[in-house]
PDB file of C-alpha atoms in Angstrom:
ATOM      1  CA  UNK A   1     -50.668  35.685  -3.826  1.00 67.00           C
ATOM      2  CA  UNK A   2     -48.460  34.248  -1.169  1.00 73.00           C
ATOM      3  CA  UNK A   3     -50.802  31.266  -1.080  1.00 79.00           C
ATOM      4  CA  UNK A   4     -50.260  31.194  -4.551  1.00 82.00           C
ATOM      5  CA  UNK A   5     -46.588  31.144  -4.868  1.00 83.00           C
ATOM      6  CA  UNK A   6     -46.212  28.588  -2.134  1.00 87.00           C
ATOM      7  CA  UNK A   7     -48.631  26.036  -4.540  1.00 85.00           C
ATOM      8  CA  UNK A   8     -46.391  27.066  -7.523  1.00 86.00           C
ATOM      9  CA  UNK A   9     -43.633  25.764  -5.068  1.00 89.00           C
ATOM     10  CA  UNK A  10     -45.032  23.280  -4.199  1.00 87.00           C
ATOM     11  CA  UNK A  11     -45.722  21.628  -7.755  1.00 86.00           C
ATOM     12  CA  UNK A  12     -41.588  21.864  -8.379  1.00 90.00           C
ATOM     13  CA  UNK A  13     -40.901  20.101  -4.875  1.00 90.00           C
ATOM     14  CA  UNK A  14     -43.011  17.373  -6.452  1.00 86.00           C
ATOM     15  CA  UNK A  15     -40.142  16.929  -8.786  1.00 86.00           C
ATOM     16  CA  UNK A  16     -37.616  16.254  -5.661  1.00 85.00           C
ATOM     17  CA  UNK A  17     -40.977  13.675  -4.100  1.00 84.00           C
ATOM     18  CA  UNK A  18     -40.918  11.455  -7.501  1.00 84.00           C
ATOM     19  CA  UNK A  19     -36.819  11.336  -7.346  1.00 85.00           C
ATOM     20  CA  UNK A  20     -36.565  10.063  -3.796  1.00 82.00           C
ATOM     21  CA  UNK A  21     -39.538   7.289  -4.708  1.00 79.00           C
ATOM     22  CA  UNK A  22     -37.708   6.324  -7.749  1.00 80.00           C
ATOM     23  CA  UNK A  23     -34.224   6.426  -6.288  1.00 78.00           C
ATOM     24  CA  UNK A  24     -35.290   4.320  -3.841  1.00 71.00           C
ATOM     25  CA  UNK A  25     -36.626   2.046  -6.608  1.00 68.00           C
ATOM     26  CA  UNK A  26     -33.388   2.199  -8.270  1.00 66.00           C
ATOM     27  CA  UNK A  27     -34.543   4.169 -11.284  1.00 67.00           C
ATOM     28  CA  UNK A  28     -33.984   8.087  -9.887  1.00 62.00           C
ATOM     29  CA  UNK A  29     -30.468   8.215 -11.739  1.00 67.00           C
ATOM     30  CA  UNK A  30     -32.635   9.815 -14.657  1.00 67.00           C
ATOM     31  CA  UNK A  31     -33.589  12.490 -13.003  1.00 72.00           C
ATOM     32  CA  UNK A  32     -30.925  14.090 -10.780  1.00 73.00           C
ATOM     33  CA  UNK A  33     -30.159  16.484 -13.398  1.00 78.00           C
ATOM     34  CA  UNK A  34     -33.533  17.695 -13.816  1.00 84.00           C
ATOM     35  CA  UNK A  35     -34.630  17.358  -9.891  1.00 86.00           C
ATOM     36  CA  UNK A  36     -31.966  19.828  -8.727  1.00 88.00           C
ATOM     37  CA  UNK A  37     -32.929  23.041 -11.069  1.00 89.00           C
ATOM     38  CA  UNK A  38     -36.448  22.075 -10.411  1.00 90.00           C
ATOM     39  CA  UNK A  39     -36.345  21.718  -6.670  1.00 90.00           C
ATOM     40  CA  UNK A  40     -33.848  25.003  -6.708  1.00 92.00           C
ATOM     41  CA  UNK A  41     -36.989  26.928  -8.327  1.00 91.00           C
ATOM     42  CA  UNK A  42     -39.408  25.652  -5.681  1.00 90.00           C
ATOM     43  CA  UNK A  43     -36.984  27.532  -3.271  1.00 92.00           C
ATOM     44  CA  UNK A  44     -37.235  30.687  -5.113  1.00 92.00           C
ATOM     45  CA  UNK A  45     -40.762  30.536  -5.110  1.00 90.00           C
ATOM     46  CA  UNK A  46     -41.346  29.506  -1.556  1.00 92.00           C
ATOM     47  CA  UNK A  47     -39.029  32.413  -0.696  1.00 92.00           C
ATOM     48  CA  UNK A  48     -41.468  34.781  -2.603  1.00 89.00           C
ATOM     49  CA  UNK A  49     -44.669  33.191  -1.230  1.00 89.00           C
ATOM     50  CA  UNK A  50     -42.584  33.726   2.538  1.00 87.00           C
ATOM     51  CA  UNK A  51     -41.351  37.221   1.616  1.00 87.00           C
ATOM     52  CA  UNK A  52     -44.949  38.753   0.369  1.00 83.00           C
ATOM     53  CA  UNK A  53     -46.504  37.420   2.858  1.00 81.00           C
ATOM     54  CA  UNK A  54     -44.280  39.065   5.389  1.00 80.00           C
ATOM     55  CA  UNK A  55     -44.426  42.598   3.945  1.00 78.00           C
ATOM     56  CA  UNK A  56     -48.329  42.496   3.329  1.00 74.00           C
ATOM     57  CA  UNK A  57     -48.610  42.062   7.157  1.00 69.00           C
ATOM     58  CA  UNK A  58     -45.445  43.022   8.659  1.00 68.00           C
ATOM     59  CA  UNK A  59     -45.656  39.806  10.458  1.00 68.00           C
ATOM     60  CA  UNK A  60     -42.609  38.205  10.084  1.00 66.00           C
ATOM     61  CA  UNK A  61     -42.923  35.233  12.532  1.00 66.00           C
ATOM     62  CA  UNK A  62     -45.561  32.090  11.801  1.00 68.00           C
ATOM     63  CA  UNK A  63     -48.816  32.677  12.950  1.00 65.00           C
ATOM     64  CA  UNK A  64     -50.412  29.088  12.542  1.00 70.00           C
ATOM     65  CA  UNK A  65     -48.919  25.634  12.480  1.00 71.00           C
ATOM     66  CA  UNK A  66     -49.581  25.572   8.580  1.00 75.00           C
ATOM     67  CA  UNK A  67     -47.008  28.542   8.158  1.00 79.00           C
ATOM     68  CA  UNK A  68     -44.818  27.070  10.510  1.00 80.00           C
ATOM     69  CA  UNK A  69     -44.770  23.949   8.405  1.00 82.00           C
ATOM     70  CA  UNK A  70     -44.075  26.246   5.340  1.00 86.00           C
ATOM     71  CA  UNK A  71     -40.941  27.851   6.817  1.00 86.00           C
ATOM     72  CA  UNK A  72     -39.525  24.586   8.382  1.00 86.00           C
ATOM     73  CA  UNK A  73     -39.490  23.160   4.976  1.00 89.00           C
ATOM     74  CA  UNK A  74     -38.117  26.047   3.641  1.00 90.00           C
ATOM     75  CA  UNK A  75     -35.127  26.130   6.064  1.00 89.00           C
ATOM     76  CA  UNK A  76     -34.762  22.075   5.360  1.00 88.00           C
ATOM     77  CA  UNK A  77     -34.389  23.217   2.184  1.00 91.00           C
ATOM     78  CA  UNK A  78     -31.700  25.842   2.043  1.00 90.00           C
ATOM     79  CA  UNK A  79     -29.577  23.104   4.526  1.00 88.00           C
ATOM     80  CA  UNK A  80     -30.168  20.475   1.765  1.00 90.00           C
ATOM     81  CA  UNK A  81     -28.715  23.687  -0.883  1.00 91.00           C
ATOM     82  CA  UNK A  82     -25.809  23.682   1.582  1.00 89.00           C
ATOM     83  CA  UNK A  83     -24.578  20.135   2.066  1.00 87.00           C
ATOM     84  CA  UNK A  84     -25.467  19.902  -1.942  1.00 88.00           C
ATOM     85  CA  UNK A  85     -23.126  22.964  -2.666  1.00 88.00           C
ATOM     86  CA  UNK A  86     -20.286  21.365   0.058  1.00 86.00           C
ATOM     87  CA  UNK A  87     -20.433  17.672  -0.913  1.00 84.00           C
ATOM     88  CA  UNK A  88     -22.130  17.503  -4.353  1.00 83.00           C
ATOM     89  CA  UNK A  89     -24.389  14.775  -3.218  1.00 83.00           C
ATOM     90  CA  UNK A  90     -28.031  14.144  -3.790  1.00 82.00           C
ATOM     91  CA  UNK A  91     -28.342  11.266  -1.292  1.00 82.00           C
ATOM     92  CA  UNK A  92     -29.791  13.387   1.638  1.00 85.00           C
ATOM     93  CA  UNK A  93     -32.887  14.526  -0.642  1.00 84.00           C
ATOM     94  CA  UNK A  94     -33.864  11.101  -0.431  1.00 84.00           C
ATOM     95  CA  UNK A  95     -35.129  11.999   2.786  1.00 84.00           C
ATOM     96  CA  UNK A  96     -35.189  15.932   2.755  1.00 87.00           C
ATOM     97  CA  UNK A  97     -37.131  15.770  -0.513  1.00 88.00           C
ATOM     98  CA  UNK A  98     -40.455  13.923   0.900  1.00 87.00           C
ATOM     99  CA  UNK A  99     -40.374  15.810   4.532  1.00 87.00           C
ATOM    100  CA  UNK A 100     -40.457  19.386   2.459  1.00 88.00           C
ATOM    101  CA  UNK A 101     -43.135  18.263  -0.134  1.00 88.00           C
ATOM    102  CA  UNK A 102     -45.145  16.988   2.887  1.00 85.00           C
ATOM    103  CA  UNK A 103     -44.746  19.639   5.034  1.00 86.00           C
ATOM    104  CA  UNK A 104     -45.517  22.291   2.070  1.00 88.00           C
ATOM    105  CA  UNK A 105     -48.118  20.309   1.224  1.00 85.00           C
ATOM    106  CA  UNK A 106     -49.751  20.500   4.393  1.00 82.00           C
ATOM    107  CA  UNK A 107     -48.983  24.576   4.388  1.00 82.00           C
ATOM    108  CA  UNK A 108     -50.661  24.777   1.298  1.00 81.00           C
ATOM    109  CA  UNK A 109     -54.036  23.147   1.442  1.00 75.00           C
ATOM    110  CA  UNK A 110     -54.207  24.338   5.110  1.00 64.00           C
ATOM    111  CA  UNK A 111     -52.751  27.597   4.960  1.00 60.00           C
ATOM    112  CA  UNK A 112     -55.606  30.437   5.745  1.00 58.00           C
ATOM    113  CA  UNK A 113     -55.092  34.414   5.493  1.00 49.00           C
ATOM    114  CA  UNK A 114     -52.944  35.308   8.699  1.00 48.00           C
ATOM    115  CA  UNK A 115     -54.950  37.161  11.252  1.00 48.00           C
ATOM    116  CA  UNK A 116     -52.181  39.280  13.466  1.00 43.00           C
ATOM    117  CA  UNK A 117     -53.072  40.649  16.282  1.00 47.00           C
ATOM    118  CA  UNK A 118     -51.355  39.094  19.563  1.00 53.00           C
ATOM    119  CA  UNK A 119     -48.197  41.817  20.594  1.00 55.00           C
ATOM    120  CA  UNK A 120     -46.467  38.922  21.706  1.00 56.00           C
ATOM    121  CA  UNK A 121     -46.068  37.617  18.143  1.00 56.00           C
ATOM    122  CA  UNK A 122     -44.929  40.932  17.644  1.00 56.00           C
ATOM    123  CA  UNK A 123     -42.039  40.499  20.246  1.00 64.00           C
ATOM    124  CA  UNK A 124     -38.549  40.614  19.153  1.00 70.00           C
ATOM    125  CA  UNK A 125     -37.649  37.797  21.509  1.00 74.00           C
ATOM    126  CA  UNK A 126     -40.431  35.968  19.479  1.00 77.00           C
ATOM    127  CA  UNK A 127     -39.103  36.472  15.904  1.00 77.00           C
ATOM    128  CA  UNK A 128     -35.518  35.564  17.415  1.00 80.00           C
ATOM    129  CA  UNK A 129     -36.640  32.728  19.191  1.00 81.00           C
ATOM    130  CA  UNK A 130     -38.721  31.526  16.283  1.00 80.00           C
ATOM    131  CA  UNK A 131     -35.651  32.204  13.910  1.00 81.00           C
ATOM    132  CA  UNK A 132     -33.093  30.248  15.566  1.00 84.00           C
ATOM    133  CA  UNK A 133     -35.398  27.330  16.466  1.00 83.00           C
ATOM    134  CA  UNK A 134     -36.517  26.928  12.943  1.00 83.00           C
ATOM    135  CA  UNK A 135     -32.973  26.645  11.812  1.00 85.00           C
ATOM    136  CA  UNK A 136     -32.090  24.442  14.257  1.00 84.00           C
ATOM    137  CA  UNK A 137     -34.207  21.771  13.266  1.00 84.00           C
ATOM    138  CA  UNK A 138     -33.710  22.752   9.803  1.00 84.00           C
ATOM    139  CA  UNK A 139     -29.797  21.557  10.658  1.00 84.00           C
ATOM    140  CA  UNK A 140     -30.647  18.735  12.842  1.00 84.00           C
ATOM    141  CA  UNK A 141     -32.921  16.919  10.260  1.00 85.00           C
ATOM    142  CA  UNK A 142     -29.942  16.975   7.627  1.00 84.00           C
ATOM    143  CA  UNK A 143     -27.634  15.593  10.320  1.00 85.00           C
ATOM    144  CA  UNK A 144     -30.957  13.106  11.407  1.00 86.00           C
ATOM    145  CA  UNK A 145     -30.727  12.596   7.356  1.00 86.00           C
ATOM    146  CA  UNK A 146     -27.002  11.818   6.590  1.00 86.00           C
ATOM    147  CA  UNK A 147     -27.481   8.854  10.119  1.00 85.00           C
ATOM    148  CA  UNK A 148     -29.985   7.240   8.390  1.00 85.00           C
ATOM    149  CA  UNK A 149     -27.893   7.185   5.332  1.00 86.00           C
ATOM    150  CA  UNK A 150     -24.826   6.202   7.285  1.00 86.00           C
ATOM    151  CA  UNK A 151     -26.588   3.386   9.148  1.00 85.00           C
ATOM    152  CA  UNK A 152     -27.878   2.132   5.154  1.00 83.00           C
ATOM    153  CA  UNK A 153     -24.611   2.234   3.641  1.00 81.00           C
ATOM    154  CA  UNK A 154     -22.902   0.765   6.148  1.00 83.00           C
ATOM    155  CA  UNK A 155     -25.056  -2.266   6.525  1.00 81.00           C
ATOM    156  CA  UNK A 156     -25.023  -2.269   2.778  1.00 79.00           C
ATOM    157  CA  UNK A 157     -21.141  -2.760   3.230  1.00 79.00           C
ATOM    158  CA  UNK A 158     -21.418  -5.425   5.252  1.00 77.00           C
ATOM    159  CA  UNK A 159     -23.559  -7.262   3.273  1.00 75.00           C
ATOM    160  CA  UNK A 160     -21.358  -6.601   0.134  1.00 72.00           C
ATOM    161  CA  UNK A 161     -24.478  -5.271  -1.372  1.00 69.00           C
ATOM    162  CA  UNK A 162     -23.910  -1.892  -3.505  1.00 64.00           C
ATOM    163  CA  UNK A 163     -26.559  -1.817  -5.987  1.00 66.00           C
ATOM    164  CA  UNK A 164     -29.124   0.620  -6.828  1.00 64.00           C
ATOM    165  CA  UNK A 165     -28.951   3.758  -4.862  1.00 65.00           C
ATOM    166  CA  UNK A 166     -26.521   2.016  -2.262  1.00 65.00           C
ATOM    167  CA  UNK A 167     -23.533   2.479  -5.343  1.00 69.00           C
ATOM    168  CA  UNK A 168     -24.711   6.044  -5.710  1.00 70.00           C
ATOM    169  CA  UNK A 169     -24.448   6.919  -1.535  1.00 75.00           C
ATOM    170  CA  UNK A 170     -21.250   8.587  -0.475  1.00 78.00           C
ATOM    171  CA  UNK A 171     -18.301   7.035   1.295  1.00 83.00           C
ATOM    172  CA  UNK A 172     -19.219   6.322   5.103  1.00 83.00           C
ATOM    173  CA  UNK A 173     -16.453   9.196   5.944  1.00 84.00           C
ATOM    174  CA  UNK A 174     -18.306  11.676   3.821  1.00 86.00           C
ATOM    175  CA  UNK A 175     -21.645  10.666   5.253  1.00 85.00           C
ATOM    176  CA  UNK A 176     -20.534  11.052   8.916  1.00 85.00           C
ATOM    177  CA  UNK A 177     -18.761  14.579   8.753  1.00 85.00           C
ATOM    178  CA  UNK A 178     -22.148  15.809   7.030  1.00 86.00           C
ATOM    179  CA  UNK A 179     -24.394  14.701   9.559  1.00 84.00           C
ATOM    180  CA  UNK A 180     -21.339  16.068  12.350  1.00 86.00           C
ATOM    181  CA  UNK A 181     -21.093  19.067  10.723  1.00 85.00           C
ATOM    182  CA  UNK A 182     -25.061  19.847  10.280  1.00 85.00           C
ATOM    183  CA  UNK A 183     -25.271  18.950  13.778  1.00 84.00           C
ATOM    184  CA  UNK A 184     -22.164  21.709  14.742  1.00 85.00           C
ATOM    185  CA  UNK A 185     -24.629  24.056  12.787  1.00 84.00           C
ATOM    186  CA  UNK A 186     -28.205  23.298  14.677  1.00 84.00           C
ATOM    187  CA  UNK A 187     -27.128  23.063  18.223  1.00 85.00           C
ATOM    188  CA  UNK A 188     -25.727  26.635  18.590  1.00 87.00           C
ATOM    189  CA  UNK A 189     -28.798  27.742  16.657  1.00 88.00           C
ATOM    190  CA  UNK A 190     -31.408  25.234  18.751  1.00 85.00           C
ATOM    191  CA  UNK A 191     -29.578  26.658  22.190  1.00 87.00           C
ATOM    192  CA  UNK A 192     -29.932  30.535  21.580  1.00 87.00           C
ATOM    193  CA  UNK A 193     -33.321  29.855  20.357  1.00 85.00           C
ATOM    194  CA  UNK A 194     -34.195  27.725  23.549  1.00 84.00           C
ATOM    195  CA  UNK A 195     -32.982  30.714  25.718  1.00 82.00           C
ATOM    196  CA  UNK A 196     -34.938  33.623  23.935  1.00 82.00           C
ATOM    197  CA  UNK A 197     -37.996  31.133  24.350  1.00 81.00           C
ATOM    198  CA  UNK A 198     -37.550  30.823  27.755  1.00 80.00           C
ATOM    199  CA  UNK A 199     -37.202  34.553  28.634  1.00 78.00           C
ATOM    200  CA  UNK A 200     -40.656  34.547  26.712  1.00 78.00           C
ATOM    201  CA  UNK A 201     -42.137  32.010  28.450  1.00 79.00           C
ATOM    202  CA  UNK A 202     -41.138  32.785  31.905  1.00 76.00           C
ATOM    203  CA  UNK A 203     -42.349  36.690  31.436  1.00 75.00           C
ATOM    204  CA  UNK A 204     -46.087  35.379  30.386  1.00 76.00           C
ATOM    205  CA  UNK A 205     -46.528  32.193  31.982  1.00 75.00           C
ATOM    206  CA  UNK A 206     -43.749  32.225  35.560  1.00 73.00           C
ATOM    207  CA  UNK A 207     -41.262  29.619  36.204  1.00 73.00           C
ATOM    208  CA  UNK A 208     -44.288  27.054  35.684  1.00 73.00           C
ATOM    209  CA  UNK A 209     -43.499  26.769  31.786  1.00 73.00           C
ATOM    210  CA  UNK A 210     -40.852  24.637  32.983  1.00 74.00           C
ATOM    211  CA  UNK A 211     -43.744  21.544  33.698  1.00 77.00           C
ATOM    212  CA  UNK A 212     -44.968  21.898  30.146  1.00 81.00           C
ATOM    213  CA  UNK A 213     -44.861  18.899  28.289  1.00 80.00           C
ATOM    214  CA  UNK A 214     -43.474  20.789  25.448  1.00 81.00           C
ATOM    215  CA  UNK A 215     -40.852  22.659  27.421  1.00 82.00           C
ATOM    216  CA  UNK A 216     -39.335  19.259  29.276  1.00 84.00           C
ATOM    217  CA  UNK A 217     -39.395  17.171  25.710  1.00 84.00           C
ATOM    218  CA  UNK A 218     -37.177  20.512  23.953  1.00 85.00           C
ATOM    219  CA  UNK A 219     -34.521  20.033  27.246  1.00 85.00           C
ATOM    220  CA  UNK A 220     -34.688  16.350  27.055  1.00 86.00           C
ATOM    221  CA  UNK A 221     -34.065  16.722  22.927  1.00 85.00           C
ATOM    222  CA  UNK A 222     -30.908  19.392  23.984  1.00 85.00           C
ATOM    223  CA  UNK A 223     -29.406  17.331  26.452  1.00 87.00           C
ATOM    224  CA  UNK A 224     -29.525  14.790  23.926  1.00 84.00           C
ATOM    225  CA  UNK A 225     -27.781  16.508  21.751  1.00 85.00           C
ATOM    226  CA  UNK A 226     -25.339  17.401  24.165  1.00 86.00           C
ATOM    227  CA  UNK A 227     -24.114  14.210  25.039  1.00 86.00           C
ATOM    228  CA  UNK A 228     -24.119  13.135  21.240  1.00 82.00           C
ATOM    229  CA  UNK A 229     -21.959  16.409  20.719  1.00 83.00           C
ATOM    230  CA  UNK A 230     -19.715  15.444  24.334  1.00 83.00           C
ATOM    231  CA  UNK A 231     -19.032  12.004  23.406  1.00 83.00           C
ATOM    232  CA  UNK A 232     -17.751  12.545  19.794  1.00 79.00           C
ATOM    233  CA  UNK A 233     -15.269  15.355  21.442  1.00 79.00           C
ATOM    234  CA  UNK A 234     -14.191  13.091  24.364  1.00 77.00           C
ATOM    235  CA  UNK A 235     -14.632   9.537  23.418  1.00 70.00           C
ATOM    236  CA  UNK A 236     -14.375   9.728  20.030  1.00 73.00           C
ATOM    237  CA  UNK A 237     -17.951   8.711  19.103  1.00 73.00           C
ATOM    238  CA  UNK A 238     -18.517   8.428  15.339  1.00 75.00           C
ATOM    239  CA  UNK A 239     -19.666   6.610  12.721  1.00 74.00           C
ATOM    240  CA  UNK A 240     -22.439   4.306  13.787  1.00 77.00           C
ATOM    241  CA  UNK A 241     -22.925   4.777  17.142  1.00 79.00           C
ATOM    242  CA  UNK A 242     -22.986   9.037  16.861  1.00 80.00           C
ATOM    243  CA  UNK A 243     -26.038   7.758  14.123  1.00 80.00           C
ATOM    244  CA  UNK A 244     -27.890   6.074  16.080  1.00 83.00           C
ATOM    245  CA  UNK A 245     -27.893   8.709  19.055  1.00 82.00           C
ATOM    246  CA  UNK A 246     -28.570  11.228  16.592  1.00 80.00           C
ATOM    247  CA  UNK A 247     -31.532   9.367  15.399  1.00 82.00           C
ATOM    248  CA  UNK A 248     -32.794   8.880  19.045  1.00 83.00           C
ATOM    249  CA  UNK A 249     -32.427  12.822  19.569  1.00 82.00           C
ATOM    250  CA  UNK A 250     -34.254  13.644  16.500  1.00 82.00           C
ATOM    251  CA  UNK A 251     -37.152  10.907  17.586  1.00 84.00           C
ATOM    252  CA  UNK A 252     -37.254  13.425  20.462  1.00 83.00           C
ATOM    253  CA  UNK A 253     -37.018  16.409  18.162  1.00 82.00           C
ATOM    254  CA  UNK A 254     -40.060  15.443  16.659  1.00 82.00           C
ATOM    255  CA  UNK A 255     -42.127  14.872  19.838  1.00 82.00           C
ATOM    256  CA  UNK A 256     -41.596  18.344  20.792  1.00 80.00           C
ATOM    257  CA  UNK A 257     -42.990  19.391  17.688  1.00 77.00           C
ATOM    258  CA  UNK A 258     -45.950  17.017  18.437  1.00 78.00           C
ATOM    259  CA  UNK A 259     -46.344  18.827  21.239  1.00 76.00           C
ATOM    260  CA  UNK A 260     -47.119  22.045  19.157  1.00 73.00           C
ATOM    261  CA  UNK A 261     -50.926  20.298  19.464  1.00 72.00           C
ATOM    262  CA  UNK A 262     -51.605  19.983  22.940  1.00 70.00           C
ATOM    263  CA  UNK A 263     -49.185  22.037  25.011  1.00 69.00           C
ATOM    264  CA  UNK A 264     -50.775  25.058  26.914  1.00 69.00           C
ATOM    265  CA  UNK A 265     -47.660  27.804  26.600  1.00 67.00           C
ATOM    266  CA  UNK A 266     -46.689  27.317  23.316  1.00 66.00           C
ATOM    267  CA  UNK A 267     -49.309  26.210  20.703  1.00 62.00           C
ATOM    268  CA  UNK A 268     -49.674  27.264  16.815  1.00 57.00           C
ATOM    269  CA  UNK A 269     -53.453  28.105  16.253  1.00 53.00           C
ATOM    270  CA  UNK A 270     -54.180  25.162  13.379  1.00 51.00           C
TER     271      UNK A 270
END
């Protein structure tokens, strides 16, 4: 049944897919009011499909990279929920809306019955590790999200061209303090869970873990994020220059999720 739910969920987050291909078309005006109850349902369901499948095991961290992918896009999700409920703005689904269909996609053709028996999945340092992580990007892709859409609407500006979706974007200001205040949200979250992976890592594997390609793409993706975070506090970085550091840093992001595939400490079993 959890397989099953996640499908169901899957079919509604289709509704989000066809609104970001059309809105970037021109023609998604149509069907905001229908793509936010319908993508809201998905979320119910994909919190079902999540929920069962925790209690029927009692696993309640990702076994494979398929249910992984299911609870990232989850998490993307609720943040997209968040910044919806704050700013009453569709404009990041443009981007959130295709990444969650993809990624539940992916879960759901992929997705086998969980086999659990490693104790170290069992670990609580695990299932706090995997917790904050998972949020963390969750945050960081809306604030990757709201760069992109500062870096279009600004050049849009510029250009004096606000047609189409570019008349339906927020102002530049409201753009910016989403993608600063998602990224407020992720780093605390991405830190913590960076920590309780480490004190994992160094209890199986020895200070070694540290050479993993994995491990040294995650510091070079926080100490990007540092600086993005240090400059806007001391130098006043903002607008388009805080976007396209953010954007770098979430280029990074996603090679250390790449790395799921080939590192040897800390690899999903596809």
């Amino acid at each position: 049944m959890p397989l099953f739910w996640l499908r169901v969920a899957l079919v509604f987050y289709g509704f989000g897919l066809l609104y970001a291909l059309l809105t970037l078309t021109g023609r998604g005006r149509a069907l905001v009011r229908l793509t936010i109850p319908a993508v809201a349902t998905g979320v119910v369901f994909h919190f079902v499909s999540l929920a069962e499948a925790a209690m029927a095991t009692g696993q309640w961290t990702p076994v494979s990279l398929y249910h992984s992918e299911s609870l990232l896009a989850f998490l993307v999700m609720l943040f997209f929920f968040a910044v919806y409920w704050r700013y009453q703005t569709t404009a990041p689904g443009i981007f959130v809306f295709p990444l969650a269909f993809l990624l539940t996609f992916s879960s759901a053709i992929g997705q086998q019955p969980p086999e659990f028996a490693s104790p170290l999945m069992r670990s609580g340092w695990i299932v706090t590790h995997i917790a904050l992580i998972f949020t963390g990007y969750a945050a960081l892709f809306l604030s990757f999200a709201a760069s992109l859409l500062y870096l279009l609407q600004e050049r849009s500006l510029k250009a004096k061209r606000t047609e189409g979706i570019l008349a339906r974007l927020p102002a530049l200001e409201v753009i910016d303090e989403i993608g600063y205040r998602s990224l407020l949200l992720g780093f605390p979250f991405m830190t913590l869970g960076l920590l309780a992976g480490s004190v994992v890592a160094a209890q199986q594997f020895g200070p070694s873990y540290l050479l993993d390609p994995k491990v040294l793409l995650s510091l070079v993706m926080w100490a990007l994020y540092m600086i993005l975070l240090y400059t806007r506090w001391s130098a006043g970085w903002r607008g388009r220059r805080a976007a396209f550091l953010s954007t770098a840093a979430f280029v990074v992001a996603v090679g250390a999720w790449a790395a799921n595939y080939f590192s040897e400490v800390h690899r999903f079993t596809p």
